[in-house]
PDB file of C-alpha atoms and ligand atoms in Angstrom:
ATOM      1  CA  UNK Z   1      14.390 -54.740  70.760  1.00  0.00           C
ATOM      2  CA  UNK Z   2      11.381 -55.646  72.935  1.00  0.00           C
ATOM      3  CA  UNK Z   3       8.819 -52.230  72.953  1.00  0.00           C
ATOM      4  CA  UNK Z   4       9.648 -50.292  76.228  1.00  0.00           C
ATOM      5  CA  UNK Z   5       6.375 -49.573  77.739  1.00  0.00           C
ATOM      6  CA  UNK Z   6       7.185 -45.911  78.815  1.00  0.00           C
ATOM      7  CA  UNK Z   7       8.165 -44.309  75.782  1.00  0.00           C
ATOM      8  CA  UNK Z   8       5.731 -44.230  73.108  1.00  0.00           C
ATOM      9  CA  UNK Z   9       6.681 -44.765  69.290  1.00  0.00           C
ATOM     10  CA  UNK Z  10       4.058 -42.409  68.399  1.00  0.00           C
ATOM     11  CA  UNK Z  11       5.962 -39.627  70.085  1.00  0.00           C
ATOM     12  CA  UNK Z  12       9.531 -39.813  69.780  1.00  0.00           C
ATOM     13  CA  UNK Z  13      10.145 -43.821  69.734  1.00  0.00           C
ATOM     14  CA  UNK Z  14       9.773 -44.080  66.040  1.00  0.00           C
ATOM     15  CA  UNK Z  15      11.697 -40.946  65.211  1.00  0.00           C
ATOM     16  CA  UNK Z  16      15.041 -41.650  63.901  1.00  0.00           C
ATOM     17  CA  UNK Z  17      14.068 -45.334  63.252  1.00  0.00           C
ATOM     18  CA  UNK Z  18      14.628 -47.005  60.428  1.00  0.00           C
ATOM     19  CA  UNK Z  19      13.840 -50.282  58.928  1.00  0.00           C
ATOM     20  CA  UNK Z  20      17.195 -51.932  59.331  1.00  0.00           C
ATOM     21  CA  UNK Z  21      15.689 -55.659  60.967  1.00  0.00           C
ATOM     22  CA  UNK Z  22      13.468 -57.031  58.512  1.00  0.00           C
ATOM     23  CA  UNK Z  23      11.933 -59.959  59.958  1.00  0.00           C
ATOM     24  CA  UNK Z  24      10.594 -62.591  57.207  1.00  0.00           C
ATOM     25  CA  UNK Z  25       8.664 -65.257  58.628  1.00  0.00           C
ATOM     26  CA  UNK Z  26       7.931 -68.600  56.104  1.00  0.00           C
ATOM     27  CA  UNK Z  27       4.417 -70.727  57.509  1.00  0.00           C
ATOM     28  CA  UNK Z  28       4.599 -73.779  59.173  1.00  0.00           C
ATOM     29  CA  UNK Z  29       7.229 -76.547  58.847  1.00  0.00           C
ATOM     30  CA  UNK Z  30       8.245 -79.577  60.294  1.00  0.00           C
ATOM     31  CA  UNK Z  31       5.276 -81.853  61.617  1.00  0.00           C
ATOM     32  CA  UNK Z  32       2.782 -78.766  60.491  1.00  0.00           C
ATOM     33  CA  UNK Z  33       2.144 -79.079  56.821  1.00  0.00           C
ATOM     34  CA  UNK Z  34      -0.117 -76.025  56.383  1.00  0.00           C
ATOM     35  CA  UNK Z  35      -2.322 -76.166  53.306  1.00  0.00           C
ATOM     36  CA  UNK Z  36      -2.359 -79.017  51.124  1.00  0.00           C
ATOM     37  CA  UNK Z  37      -2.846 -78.207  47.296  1.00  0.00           C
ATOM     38  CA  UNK Z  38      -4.673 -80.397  44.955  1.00  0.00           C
ATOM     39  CA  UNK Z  39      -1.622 -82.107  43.810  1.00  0.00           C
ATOM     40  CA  UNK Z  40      -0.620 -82.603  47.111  1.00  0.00           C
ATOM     41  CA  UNK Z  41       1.741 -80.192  47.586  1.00  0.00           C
ATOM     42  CA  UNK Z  42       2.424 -78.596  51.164  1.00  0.00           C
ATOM     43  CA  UNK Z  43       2.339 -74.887  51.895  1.00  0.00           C
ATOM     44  CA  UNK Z  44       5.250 -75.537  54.274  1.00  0.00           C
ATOM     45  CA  UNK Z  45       7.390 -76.190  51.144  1.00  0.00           C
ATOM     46  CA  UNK Z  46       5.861 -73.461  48.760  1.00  0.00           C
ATOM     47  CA  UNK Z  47       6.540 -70.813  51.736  1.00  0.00           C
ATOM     48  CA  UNK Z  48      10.282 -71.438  52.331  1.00  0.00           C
ATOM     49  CA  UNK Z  49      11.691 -70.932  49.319  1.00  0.00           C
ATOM     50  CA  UNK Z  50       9.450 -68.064  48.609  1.00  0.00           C
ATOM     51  CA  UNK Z  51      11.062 -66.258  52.220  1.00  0.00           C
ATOM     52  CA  UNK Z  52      14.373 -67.931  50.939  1.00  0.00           C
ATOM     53  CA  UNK Z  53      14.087 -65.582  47.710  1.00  0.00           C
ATOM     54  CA  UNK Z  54      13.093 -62.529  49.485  1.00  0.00           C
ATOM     55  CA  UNK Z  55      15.909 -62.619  51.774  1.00  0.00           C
ATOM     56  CA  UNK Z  56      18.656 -63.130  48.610  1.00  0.00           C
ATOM     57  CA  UNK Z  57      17.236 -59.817  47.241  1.00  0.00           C
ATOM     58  CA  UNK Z  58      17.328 -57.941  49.976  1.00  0.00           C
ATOM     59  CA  UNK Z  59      21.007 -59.070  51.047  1.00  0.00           C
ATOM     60  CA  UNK Z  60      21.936 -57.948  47.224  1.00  0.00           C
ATOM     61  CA  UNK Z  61      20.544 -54.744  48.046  1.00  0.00           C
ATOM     62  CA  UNK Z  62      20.949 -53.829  51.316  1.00  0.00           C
ATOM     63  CA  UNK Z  63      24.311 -55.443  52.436  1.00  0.00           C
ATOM     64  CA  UNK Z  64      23.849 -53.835  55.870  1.00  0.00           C
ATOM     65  CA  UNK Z  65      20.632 -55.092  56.464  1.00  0.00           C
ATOM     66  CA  UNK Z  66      19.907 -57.523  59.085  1.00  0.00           C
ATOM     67  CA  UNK Z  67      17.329 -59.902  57.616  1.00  0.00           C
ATOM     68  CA  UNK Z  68      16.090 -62.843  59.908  1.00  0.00           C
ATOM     69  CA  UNK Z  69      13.877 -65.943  58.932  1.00  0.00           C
ATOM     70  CA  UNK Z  70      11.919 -67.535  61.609  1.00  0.00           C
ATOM     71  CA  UNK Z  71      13.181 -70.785  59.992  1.00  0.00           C
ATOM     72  CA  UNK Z  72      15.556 -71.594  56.961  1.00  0.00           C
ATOM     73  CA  UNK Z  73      14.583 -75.116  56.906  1.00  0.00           C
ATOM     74  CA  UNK Z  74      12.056 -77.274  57.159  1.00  0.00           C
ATOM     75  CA  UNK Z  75      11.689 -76.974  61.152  1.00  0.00           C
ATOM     76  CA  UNK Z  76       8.408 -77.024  63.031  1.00  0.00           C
ATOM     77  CA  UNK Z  77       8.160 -73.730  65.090  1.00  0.00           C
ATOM     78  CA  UNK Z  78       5.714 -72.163  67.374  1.00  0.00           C
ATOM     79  CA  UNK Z  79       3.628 -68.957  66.081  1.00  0.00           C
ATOM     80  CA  UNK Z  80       3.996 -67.336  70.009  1.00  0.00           C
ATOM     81  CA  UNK Z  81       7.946 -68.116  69.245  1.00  0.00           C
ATOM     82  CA  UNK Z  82       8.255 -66.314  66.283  1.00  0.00           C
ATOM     83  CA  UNK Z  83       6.653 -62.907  67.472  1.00  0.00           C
ATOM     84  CA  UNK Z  84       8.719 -63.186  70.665  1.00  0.00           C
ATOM     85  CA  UNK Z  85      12.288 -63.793  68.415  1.00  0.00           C
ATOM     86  CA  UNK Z  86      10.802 -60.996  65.869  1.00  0.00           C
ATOM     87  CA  UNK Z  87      10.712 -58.814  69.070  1.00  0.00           C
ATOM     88  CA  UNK Z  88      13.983 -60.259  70.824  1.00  0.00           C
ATOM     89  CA  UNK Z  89      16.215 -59.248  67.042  1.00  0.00           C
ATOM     90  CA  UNK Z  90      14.869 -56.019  66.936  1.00  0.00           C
ATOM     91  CA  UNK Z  91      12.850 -56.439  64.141  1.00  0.00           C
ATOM     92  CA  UNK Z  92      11.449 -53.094  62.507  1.00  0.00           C
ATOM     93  CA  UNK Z  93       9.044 -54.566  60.079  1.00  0.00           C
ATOM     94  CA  UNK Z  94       7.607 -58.636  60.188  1.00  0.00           C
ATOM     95  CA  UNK Z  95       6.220 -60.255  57.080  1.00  0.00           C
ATOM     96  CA  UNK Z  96       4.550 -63.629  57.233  1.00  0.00           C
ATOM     97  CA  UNK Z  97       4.089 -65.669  54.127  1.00  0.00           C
ATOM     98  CA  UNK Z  98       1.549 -68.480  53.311  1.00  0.00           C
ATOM     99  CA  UNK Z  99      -0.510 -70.069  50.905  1.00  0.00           C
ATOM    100  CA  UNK Z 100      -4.279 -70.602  51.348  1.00  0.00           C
ATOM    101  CA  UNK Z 101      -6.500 -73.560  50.404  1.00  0.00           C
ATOM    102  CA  UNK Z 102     -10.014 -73.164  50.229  1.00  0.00           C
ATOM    103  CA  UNK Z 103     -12.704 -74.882  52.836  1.00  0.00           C
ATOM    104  CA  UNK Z 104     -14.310 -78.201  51.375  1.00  0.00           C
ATOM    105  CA  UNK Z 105     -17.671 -76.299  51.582  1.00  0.00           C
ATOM    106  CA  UNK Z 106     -16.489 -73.119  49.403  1.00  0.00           C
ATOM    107  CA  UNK Z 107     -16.501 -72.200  45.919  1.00  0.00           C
ATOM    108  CA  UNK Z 108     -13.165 -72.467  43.997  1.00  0.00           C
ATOM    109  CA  UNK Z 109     -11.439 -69.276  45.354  1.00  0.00           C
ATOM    110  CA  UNK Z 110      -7.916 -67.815  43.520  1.00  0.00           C
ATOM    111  CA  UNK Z 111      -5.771 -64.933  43.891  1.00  0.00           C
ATOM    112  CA  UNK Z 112      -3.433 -63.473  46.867  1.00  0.00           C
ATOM    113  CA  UNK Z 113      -4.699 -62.084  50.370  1.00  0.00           C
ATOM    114  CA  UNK Z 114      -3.038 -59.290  52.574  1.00  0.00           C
ATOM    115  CA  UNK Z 115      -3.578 -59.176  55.810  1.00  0.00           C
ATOM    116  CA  UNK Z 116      -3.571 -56.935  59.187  1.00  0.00           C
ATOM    117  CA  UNK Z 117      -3.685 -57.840  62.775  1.00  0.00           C
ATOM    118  CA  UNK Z 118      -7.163 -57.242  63.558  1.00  0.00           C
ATOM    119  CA  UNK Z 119      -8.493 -54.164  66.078  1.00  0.00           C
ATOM    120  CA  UNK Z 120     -10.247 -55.453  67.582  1.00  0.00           C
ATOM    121  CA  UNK Z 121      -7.436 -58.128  68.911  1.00  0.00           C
ATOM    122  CA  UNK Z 122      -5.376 -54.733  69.727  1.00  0.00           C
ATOM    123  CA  UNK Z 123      -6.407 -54.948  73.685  1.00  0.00           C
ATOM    124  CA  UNK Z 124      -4.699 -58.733  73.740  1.00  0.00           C
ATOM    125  CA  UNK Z 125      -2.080 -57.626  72.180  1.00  0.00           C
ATOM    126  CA  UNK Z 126      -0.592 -55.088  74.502  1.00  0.00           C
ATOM    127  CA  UNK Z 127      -1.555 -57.671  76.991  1.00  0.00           C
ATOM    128  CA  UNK Z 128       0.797 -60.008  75.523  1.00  0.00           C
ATOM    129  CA  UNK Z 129       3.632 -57.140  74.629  1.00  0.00           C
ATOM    130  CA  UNK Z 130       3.331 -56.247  78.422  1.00  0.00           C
ATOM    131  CA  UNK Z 131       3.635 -59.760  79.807  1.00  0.00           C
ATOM    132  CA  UNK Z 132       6.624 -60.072  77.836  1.00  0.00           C
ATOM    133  CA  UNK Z 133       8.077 -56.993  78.717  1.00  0.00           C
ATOM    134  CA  UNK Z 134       7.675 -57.794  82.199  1.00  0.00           C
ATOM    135  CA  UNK Z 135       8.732 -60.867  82.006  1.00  0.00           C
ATOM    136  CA  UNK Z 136      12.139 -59.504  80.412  1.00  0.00           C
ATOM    137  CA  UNK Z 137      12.019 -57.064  83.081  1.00  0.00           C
ATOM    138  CA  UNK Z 138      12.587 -54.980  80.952  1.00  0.00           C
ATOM    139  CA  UNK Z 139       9.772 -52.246  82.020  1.00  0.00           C
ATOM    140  CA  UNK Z 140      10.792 -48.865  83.615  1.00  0.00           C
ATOM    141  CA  UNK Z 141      11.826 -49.343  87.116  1.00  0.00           C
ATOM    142  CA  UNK Z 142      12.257 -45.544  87.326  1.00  0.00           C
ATOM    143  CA  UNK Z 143       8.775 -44.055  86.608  1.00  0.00           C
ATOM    144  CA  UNK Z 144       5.869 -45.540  88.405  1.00  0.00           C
ATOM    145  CA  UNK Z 145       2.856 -45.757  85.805  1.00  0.00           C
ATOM    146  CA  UNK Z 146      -0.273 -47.663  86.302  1.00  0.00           C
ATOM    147  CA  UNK Z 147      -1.047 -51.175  84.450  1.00  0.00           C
ATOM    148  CA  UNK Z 148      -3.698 -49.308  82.676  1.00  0.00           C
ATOM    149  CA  UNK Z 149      -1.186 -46.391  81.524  1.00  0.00           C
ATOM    150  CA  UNK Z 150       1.234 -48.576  80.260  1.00  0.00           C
ATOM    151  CA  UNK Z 151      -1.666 -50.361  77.950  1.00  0.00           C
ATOM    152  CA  UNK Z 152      -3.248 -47.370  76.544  1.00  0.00           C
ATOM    153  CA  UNK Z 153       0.498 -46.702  75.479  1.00  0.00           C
ATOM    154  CA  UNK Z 154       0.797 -49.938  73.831  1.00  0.00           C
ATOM    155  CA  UNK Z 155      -2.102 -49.662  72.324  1.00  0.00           C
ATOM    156  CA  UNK Z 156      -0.921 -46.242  70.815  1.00  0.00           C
ATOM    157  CA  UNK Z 157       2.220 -47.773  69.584  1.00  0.00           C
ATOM    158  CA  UNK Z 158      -0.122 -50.679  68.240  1.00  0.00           C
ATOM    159  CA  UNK Z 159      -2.357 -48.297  66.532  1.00  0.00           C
ATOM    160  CA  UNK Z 160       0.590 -46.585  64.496  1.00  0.00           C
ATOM    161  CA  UNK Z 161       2.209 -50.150  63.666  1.00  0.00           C
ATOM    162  CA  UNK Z 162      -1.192 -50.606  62.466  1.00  0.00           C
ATOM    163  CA  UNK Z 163      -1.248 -47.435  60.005  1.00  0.00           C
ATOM    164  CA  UNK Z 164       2.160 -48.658  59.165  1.00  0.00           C
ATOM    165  CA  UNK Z 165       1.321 -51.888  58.102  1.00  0.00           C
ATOM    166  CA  UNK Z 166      -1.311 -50.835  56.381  1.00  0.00           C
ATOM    167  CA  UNK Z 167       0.400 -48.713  54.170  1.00  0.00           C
ATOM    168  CA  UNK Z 168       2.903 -51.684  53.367  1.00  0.00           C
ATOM    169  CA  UNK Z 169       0.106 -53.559  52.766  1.00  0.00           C
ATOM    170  CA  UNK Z 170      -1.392 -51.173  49.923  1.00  0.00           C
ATOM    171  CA  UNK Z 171       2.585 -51.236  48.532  1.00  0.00           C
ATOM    172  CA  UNK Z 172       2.364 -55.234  48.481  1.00  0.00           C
ATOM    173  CA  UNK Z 173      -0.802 -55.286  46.485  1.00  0.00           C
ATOM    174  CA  UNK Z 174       0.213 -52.895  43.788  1.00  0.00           C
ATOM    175  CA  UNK Z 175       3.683 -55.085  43.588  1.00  0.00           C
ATOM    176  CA  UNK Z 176       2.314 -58.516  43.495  1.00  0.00           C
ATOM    177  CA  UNK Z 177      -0.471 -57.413  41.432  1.00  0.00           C
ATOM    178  CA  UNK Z 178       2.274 -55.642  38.785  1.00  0.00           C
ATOM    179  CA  UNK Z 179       4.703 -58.268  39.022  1.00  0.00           C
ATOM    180  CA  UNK Z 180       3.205 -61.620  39.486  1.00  0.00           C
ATOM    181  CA  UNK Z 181       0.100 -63.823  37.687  1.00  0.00           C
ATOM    182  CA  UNK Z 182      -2.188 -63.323  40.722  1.00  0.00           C
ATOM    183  CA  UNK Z 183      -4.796 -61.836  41.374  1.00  0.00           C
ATOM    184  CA  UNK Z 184      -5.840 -59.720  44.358  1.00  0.00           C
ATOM    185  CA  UNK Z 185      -8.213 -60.877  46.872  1.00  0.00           C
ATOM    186  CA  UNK Z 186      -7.644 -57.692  48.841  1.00  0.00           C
ATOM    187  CA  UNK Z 187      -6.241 -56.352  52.452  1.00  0.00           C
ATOM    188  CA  UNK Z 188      -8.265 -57.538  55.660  1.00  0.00           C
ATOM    189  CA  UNK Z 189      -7.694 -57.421  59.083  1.00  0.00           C
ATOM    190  CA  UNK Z 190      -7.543 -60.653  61.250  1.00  0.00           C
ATOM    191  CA  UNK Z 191      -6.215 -61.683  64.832  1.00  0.00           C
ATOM    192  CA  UNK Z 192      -3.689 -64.070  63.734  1.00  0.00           C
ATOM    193  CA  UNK Z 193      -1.616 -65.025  66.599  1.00  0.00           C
ATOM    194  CA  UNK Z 194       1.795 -64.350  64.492  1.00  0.00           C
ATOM    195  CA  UNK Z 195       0.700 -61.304  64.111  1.00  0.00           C
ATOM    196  CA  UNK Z 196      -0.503 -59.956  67.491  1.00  0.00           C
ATOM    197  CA  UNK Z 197       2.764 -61.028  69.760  1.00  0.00           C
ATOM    198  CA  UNK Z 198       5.101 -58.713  66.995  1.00  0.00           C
ATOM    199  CA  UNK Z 199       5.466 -55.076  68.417  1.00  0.00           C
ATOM    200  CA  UNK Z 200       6.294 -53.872  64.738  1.00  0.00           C
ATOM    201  CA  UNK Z 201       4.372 -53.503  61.369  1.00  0.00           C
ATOM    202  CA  UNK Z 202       3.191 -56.862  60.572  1.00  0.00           C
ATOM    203  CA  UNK Z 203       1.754 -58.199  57.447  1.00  0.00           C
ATOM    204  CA  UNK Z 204       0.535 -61.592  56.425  1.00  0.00           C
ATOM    205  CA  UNK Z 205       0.408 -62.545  52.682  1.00  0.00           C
ATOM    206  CA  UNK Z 206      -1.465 -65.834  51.976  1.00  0.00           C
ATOM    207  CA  UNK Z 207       0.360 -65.428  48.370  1.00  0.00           C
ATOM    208  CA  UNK Z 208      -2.710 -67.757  46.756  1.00  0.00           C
ATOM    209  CA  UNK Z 209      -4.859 -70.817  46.695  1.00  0.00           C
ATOM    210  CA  UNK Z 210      -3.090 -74.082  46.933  1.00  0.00           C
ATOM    211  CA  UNK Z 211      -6.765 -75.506  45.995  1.00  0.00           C
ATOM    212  CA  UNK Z 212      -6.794 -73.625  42.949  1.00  0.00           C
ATOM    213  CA  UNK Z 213      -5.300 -75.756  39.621  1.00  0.00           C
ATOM    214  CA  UNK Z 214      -4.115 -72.567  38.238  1.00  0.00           C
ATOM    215  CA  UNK Z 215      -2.836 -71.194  41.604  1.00  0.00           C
ATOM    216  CA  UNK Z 216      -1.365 -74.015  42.815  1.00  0.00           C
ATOM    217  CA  UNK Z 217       1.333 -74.403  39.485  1.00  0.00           C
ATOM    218  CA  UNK Z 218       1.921 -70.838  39.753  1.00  0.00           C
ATOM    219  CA  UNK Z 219       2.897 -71.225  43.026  1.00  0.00           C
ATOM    220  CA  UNK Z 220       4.962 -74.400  42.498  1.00  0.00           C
ATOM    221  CA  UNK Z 221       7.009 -73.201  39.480  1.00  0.00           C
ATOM    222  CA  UNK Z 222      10.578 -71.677  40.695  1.00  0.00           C
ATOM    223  CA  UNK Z 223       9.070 -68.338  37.820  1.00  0.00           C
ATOM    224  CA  UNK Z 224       6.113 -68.236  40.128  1.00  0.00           C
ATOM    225  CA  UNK Z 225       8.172 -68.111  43.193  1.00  0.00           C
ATOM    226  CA  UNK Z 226      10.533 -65.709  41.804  1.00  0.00           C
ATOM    227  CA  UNK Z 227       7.904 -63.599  40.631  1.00  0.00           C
ATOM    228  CA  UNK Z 228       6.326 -63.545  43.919  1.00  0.00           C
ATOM    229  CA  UNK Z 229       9.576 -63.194  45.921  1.00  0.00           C
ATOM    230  CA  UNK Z 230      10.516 -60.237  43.218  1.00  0.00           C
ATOM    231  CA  UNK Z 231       7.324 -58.649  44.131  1.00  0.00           C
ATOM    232  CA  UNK Z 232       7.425 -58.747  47.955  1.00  0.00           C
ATOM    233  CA  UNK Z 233      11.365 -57.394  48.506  1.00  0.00           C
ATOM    234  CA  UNK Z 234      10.336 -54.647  46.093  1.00  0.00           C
ATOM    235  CA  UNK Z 235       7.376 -53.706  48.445  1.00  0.00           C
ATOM    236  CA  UNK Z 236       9.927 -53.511  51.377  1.00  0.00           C
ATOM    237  CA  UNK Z 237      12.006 -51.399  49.506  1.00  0.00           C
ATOM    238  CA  UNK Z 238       9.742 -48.753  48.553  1.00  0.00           C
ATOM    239  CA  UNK Z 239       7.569 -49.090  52.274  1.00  0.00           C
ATOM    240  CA  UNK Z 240      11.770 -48.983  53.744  1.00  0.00           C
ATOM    241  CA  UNK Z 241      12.258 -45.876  51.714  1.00  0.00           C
ATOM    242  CA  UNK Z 242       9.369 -44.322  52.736  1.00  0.00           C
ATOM    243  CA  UNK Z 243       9.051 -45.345  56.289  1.00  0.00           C
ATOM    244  CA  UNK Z 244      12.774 -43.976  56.606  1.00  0.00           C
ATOM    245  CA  UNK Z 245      12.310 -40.689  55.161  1.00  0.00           C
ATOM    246  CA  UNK Z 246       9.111 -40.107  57.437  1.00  0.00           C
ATOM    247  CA  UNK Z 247      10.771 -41.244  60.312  1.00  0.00           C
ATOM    248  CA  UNK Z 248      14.042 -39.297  59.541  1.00  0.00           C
ATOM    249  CA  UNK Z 249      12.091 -35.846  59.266  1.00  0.00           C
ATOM    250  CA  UNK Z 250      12.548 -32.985  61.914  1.00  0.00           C
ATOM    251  CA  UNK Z 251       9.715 -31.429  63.651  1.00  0.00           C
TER     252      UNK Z 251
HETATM  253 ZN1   ZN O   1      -0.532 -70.894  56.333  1.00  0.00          ZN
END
């Protein structure tokens, strides 16, 4: 479901919702390689079976789930195109996952990264929700509402996707720091593109450095994966089970 400009999440939208279209989003692919660890690997093919992982425990668990990967395969798709499809399914909750290599100027860096769409970025954002919505025509013919009305409610629903996100984002730590061999880097906010054209909870976990020896086996080894994998579906379990009861509470 595309965000309807007129009713705000913050208000009633999110009441009654539940996280039942998890959207899982694997970096890259095709003719864009992503990171390139010192062995050689590609992040492209450390990603996808990561997402691949996720989505197997989540289907074992939630058999009425809909879980959808932005690609299964090793396909080249656009960042714009996977926040509009994340939007088109319905999506409740969007996780992106990567793998980070360090800059040829930087000290060797290791350890897992979680981050939120940035703030600051949260003014293009409803610019790009409301192009889209209009574009899908799907805005409110009924009510008239200035341009600027309909932003500063996008920017509300933005804001609590943005508190939402950053409680999964706490959840994710604690898991990958419990279940896997990395380390945390910590939560930041940044205006990735994948992340500002989603009009849900987004998160972006670079899961470690592909420029890192230690890193980089980890995250080749089908234990590291699994470990990984283990440690993300169990954060969207317990941020599901919370994010449900909230949302299922009367006022
Ligand atoms: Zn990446």
């Amino acid at each position: 479901m595309v965000f309807m400009p007129l009713k705000c999440p913050l208000f009633s939208d999110t009441k009654g919702r539940k996280i039942e279209t998890v959207i899982i989003d694997a970096g890259h692919g095709g003719k864009d390689p992503g990171a390139i660890g010192i062995s050689g690997v590609n992040e492209k093919n450390i990603v996808l079976p990561i997402c691949l992982k996720v989505r197997d425990y989540l289907a074992k668990e939630y058999t009425d789930m809909n879980l959808i990967l932005t690609r299964d395969t090793d396909e080249f798709i656009e960042l714009k195109i996977r926040g509009q499809r994340a939007n088109s399914e319905g999506g409740n909750l969007f996780i992106s996952i990567h793998a980070n290599a360090k800059k040829n100027e930087e000290n060797d860096k290791s350890g897992f990264e979680i981050y939120l769409p940035a703030l600051e970025r949260l003014d293009e954002s409803a610019a790009i929700m409301m192009k889209e919505n209009i574009n899908l025509g799907l805005q409110d013919k009924g009510d008239s509402i200035s341009p600027g009305g309909e932003k500063v409610m996008i920017s509300l629903a933005q804001n609590s996707y943005l508190r939402s996100a950053d409680r999964f984002s706490g959840i994710i730590e604690r898991e990958l720091v419990k279940t896997s061999k990395l380390q945390s880097r910590g939560v930041m906010q940044a205006g990735f593109w994948v992340l500002v054209g989603a009009s849900m909870p987004c998160v972006l976990v670079e899961t470690g450095y592909l420029s890192n020896k230690t890193d980089e086996e980890y995250l080749k080894s089908e234990i590291g994966q699994d470990e990984i994998a283990k440690a993300l579906y169990k954060s969207i379990r317990y941020f599901k089970m919370d994010y449900d009861f909230e949302n299922g509470k009367s006022y």
